Short mmCIF file of C-alpha atoms in Angstrom, two decimals:
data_model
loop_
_atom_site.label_atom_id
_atom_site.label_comp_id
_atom_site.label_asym_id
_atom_site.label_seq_id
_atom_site.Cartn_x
_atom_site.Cartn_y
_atom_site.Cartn_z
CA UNK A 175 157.39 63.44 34.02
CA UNK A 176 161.22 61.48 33.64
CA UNK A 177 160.59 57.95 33.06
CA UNK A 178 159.90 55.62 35.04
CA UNK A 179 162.73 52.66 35.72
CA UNK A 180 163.42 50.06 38.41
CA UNK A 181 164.13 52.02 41.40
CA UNK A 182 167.79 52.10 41.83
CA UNK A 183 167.83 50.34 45.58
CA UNK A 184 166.61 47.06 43.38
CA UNK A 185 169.56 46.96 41.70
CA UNK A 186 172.10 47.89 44.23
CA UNK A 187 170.15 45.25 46.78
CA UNK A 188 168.21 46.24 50.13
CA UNK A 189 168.63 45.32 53.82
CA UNK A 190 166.99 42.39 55.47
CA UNK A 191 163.37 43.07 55.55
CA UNK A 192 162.53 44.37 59.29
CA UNK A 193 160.48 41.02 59.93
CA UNK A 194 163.64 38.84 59.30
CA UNK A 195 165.58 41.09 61.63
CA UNK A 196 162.88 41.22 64.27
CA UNK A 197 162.01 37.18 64.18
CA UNK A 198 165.07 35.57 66.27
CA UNK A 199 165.17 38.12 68.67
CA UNK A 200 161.11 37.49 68.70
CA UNK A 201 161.92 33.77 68.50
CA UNK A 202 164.76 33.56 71.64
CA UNK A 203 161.85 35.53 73.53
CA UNK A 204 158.93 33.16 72.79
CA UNK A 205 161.32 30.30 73.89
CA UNK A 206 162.43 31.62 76.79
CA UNK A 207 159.32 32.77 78.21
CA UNK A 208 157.40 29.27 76.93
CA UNK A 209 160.20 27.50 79.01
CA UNK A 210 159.27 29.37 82.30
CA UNK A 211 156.15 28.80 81.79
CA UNK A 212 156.36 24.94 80.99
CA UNK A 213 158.80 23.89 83.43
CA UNK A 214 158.89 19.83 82.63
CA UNK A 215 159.57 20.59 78.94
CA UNK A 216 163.09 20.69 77.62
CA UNK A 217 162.50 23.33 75.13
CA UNK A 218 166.31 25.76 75.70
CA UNK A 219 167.84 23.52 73.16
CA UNK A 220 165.47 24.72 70.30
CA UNK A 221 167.88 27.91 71.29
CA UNK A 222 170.73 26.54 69.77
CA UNK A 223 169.01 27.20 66.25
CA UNK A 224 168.91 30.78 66.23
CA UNK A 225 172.49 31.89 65.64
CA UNK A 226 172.37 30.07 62.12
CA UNK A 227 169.15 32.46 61.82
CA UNK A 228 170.51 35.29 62.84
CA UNK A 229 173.51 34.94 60.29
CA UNK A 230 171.21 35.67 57.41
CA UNK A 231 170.16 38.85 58.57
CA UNK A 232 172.64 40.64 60.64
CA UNK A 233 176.59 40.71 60.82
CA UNK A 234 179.21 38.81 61.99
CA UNK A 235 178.77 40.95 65.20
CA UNK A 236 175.04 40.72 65.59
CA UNK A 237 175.34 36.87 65.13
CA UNK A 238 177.77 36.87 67.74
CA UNK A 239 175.36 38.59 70.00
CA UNK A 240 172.92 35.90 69.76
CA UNK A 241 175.45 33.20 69.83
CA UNK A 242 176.39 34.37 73.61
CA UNK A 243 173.13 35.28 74.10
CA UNK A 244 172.71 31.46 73.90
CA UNK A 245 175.12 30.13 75.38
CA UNK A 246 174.47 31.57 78.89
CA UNK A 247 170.94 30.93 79.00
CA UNK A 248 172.13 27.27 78.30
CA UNK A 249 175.38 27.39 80.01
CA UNK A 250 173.74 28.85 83.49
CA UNK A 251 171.41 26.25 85.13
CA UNK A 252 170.17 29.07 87.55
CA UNK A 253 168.62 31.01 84.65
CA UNK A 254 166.05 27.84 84.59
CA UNK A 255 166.51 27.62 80.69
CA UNK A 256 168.72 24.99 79.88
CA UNK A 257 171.01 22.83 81.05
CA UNK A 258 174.14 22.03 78.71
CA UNK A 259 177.12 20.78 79.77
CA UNK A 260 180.23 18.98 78.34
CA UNK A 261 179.61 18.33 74.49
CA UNK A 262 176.02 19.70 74.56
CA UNK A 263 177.73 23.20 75.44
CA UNK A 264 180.74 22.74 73.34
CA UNK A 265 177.86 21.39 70.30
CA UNK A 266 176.14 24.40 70.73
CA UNK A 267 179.34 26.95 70.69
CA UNK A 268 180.61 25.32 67.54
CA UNK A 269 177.12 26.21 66.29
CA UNK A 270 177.25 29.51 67.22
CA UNK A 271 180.99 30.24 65.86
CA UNK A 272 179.91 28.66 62.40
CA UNK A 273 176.91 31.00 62.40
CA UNK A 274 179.59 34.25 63.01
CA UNK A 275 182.09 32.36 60.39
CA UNK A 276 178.22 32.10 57.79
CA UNK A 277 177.20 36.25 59.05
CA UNK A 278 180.89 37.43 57.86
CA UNK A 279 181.19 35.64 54.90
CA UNK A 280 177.48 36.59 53.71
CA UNK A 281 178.46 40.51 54.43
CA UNK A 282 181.45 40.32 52.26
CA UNK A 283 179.24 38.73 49.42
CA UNK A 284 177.08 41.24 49.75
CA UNK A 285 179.43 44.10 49.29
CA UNK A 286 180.49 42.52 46.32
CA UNK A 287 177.68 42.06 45.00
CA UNK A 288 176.77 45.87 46.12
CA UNK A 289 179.37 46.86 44.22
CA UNK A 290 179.13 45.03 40.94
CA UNK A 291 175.31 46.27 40.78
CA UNK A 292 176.15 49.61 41.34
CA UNK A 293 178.40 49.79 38.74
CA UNK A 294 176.34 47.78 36.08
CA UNK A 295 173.44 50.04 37.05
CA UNK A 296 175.94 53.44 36.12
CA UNK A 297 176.31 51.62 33.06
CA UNK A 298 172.79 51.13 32.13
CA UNK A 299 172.24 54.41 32.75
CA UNK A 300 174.96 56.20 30.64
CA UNK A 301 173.92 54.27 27.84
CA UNK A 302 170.37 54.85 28.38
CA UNK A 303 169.90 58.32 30.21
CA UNK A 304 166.50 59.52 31.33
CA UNK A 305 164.92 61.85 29.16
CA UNK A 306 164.20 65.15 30.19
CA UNK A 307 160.62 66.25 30.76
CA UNK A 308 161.38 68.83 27.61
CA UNK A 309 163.86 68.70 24.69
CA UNK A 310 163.64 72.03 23.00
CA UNK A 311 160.42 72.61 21.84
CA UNK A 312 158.71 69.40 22.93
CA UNK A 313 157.59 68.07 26.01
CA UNK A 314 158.76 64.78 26.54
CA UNK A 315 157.08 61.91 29.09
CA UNK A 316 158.64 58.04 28.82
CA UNK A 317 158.27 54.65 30.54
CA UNK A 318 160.67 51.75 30.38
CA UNK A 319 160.55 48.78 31.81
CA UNK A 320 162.84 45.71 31.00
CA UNK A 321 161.40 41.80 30.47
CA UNK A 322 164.56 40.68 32.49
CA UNK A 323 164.56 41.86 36.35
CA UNK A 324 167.15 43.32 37.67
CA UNK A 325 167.98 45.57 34.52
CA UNK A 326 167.54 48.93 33.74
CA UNK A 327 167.69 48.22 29.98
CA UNK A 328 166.93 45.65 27.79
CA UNK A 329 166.03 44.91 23.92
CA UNK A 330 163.99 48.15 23.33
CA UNK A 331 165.77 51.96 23.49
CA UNK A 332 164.33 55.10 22.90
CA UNK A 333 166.05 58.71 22.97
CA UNK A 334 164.49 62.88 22.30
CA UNK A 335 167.65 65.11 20.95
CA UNK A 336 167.65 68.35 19.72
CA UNK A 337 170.33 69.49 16.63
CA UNK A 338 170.36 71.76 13.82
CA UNK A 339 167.34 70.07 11.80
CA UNK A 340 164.91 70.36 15.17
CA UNK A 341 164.25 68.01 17.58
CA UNK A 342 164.41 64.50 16.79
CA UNK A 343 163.21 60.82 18.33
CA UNK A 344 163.94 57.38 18.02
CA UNK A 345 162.15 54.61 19.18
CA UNK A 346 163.11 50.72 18.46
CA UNK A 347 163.04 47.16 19.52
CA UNK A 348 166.32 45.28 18.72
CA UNK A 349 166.43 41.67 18.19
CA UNK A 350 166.36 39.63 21.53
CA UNK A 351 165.77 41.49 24.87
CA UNK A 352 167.70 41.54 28.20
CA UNK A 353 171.22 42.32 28.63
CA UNK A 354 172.17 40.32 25.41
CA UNK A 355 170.66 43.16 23.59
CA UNK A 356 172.45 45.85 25.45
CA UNK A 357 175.39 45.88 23.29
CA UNK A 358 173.27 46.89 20.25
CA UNK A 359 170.93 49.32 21.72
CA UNK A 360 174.06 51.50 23.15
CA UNK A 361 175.15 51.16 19.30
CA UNK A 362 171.90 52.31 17.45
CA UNK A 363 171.25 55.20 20.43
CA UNK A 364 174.95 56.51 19.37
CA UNK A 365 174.71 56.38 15.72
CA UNK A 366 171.32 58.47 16.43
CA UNK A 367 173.09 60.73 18.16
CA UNK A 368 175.78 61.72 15.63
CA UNK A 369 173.02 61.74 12.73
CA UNK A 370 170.97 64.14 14.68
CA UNK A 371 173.79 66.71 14.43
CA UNK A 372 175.56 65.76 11.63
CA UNK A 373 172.67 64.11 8.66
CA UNK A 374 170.36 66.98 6.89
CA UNK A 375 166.94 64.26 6.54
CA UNK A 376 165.45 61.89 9.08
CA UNK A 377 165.74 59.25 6.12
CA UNK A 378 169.92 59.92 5.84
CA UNK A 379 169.50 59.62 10.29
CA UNK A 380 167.47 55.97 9.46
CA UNK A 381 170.34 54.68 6.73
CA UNK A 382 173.06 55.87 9.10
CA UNK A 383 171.61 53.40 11.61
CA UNK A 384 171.15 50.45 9.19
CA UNK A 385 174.58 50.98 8.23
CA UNK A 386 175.82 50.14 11.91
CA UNK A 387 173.72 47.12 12.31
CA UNK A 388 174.98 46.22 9.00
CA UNK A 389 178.44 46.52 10.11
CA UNK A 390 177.96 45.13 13.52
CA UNK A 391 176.13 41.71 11.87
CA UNK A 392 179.62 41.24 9.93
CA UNK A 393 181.81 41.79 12.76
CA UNK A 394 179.96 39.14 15.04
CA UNK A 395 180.07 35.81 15.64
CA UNK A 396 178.88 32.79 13.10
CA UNK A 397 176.15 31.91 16.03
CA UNK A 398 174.35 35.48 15.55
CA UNK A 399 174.68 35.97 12.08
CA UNK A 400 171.23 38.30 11.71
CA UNK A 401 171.12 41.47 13.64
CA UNK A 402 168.14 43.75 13.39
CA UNK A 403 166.19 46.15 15.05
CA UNK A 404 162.73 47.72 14.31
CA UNK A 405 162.28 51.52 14.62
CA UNK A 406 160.11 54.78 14.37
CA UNK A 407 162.53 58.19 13.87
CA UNK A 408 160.52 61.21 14.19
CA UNK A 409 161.42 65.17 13.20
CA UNK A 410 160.12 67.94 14.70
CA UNK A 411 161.35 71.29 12.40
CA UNK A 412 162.11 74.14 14.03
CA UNK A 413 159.03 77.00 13.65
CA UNK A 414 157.09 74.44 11.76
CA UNK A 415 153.51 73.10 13.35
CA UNK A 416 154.12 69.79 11.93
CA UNK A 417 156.03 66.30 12.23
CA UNK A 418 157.76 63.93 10.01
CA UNK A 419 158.17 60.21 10.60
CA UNK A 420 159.99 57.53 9.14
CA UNK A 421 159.46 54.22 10.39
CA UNK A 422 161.56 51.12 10.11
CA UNK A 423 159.32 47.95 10.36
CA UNK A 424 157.74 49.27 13.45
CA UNK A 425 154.01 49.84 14.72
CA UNK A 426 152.72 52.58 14.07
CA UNK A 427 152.40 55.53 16.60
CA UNK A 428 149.13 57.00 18.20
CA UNK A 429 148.24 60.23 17.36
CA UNK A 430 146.25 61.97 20.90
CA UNK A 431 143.78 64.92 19.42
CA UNK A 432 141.43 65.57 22.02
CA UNK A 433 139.24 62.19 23.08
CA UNK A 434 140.48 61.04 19.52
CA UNK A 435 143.12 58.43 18.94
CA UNK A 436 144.19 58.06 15.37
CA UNK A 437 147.11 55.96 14.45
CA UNK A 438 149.75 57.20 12.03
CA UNK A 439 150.11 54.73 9.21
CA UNK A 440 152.84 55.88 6.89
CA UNK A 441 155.05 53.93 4.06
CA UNK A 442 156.82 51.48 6.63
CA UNK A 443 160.60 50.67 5.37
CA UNK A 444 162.06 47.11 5.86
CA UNK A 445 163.45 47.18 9.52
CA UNK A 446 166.94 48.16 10.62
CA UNK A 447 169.87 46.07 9.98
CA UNK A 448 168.79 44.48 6.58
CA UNK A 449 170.59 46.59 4.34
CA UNK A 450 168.99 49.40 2.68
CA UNK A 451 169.97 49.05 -0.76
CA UNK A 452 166.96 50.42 -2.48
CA UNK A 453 165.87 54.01 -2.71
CA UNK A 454 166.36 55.87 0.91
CA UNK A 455 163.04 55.42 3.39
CA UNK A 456 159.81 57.29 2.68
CA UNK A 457 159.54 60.40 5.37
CA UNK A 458 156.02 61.38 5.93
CA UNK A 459 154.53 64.52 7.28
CA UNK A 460 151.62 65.34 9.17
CA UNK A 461 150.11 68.70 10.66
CA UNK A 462 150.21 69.09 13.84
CA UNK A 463 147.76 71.21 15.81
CA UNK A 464 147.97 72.60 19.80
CA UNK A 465 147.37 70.19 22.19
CA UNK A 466 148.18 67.28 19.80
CA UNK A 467 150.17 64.25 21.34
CA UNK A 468 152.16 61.55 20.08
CA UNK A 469 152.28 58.14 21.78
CA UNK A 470 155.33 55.69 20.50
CA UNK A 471 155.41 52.25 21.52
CA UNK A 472 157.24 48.60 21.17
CA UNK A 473 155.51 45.87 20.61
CA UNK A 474 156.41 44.46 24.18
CA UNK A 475 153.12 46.51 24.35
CA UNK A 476 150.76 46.20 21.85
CA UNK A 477 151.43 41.91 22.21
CA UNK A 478 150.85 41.56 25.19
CA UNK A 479 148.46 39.01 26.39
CA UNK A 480 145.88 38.37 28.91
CA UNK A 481 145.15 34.82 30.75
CA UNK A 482 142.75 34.55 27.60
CA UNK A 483 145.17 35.09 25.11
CA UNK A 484 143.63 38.16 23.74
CA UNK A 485 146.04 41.31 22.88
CA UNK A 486 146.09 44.11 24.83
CA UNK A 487 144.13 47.17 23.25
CA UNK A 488 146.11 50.30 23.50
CA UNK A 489 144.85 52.53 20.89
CA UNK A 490 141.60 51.32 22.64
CA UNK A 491 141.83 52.16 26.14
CA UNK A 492 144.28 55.59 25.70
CA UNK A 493 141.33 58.22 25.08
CA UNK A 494 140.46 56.42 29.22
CA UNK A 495 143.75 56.46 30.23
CA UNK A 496 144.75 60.16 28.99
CA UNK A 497 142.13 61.59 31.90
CA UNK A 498 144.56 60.01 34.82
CA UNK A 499 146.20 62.97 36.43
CA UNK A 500 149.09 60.85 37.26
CA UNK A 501 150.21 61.16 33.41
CA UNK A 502 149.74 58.54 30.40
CA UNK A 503 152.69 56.51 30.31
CA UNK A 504 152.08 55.81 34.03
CA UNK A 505 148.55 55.11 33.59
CA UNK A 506 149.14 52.75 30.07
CA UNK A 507 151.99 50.55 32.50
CA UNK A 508 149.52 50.29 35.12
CA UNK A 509 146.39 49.03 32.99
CA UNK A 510 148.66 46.81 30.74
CA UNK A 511 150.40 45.27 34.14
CA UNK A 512 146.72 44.19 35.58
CA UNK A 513 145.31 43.34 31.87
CA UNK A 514 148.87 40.71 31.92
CA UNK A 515 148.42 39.99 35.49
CA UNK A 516 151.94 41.34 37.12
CA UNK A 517 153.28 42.26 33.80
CA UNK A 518 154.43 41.42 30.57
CA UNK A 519 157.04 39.22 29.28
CA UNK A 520 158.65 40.96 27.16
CA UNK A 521 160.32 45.04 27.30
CA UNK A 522 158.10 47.84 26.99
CA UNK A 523 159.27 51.49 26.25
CA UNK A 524 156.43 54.46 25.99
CA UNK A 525 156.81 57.27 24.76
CA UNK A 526 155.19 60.65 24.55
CA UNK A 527 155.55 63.80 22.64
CA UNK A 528 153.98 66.71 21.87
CA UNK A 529 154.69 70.23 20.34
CA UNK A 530 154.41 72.67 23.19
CA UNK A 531 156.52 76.07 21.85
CA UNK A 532 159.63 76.95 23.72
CA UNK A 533 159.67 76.92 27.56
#
């Protein structure tokens, strides 16, 4: 399973719903045919109100439609619709010209606007890809969803990359969410990427990353003068049965074995972006056996509230949601968007791994 995102269309922006297309067409019909059948009522000037509807959902040459449309049914007594004449007719052609003048300008916004989306959403995505359903040795299966609509990525990141020292993953919540945060997650994802080729021990990968919020926290302005980011960095060795972890002020992953849910509590290290100045981050490792899986989370997840305030109970409701055929991640969004009623407030990134030999 990729993971799951905004669907593109949302960002790029959609047509008129059918219904907003359908209702002045559906609205000069109704008028016409309640005018023939109430004869004594003046009801053909009600007409003149539709081009300035019509503008919002079709073109400048759609609106223009409906503008003659109009006009005749006033402008021709014998049609037993209206009966402009003089400034009434002229009234109602200004209208309808406006409402062409509204359509045009409203499709040139929107092509703008088309095209600014499509090229933030190219960006989002080239700084955080999809990942693949498998990454060497391990099958991979993710969820992201950002507090801020609209966006593909916000204040949490997550990335699975294979290098000479296995397959490793990163998952991490950055201070702030929304596009503010942007700017630091594309840093920490590419300072993850060079230490997965390049540094010999997950702990050398976490310090690498410190370093660059470190540096980035100096280089900004006086206004943001703290820059951190919490984080989980796991190893999986090549022809080893077995993972190690490292994490960075974050919570703690779920470890899947069977109907059992165990989290993994190791040494935590001070989060990202503090400076690591005393002795490098305590890596952990645990056996892994077939069929084992490893859920990593953000706290956009685990603090997450109902109407009642309570927190929502992941380790508590996985061994339910691990029988949905539809896949976990899926099934965890789902649960934890009705426990929050529509959603939470903040960005949520699931991840899960497991050790599943070569494909």
């Amino acid at each position: 399973m990729r993971r799951g995102r905004e669907e593109p269309g949302r960002l790029r922006g959609e047509p008129p719903p059918r219904w907003a297309r359908i209702a002045p067409a559906a609205a000069l019909v109704g008028l016409v045919l309640a005018q023939a059948l109430t004869p004594g009522a003046e009801l053909g000037f009600f007409l003149a109100g539709l081009p300035p509807v019509a503008a919002f959902a079709y073109g400048a040459g759609g609106t223009a439609v409906f503008a003659a449309v109009v006009l005749l049914l006033l402008g021709l007594p014998a049609l037993g619709v209206g009966h402009a004449r003089g400034t009434d007719l002229a009234t109602v052609a200004v209208v309808g010209v406006l409402s062409v003048v509204i359509a045009w300008v409203r499709q040139r916004r929107d092509a703008q606007l088309v095209s600014v989306r499509t090229v933030a959403e190219a960006a989002q995505l080239a700084v955080l890809p999809p990942v693949p359903e498998r990454v060497g040795a391990v099958r991979c299966s993710g969820l992201y969803r950002a507090a801020q609509r609209g966006t593909l990525v916000g204040g949490d990141l997550y990335d699975v990359r294979t290098g000479p020292h296995g397959v490793r993953a990163l998952v991490g919540d950055v201070q702030g969410h929304g596009l503010a945060a942007v700017g630091t997650v594309a840093a920490l994802l590419g300072a993850f990427r060079e230490g997965v080729i390049d540094d010999g021990g997950l702990a050398a990968v976490a310090v690498r990353l410190d370093r660059r919020l470190v540096a980035d926290a100096k280089a900004a302005s006086v206004e943001h003068p703290e820059l951190f980011a919490t984080a989980v960095l796991l190893e999986f060795p090549p022809g080893l049965d077995l993972v190690r972890i490292v994490s960075c002020g974050h919570p703690p992953a779920l470890r899947l074995r069977g109907a059992a849910v165990e989290e993994l509590v190791v040494e935590p290290g001070p989060p990202l972006g503090l400076g690591l100045t005393g002795p490098p981050p305590v890596v952990a490792e645990l056996p892994l056996r077939p069929g084992d899986q490893l859920l990593l989370h953000t706290d956009g997840v685990t603090e997450a509230r109902d109407a009642a305030g309570h927190f929502y109970p992941l380790a508590a409701r996985v061994p339910v949601l691990a029988r949905d055929p539809g896949g976990l991640v899926r099934a965890v969004w789902r649960d934890l968007a009705a426990f929050t009623d529509g959603g939470p407030r903040d960005d949520v990134a699931l991840l899960l791994l497991s050790l599943d030999g070569p494909g």
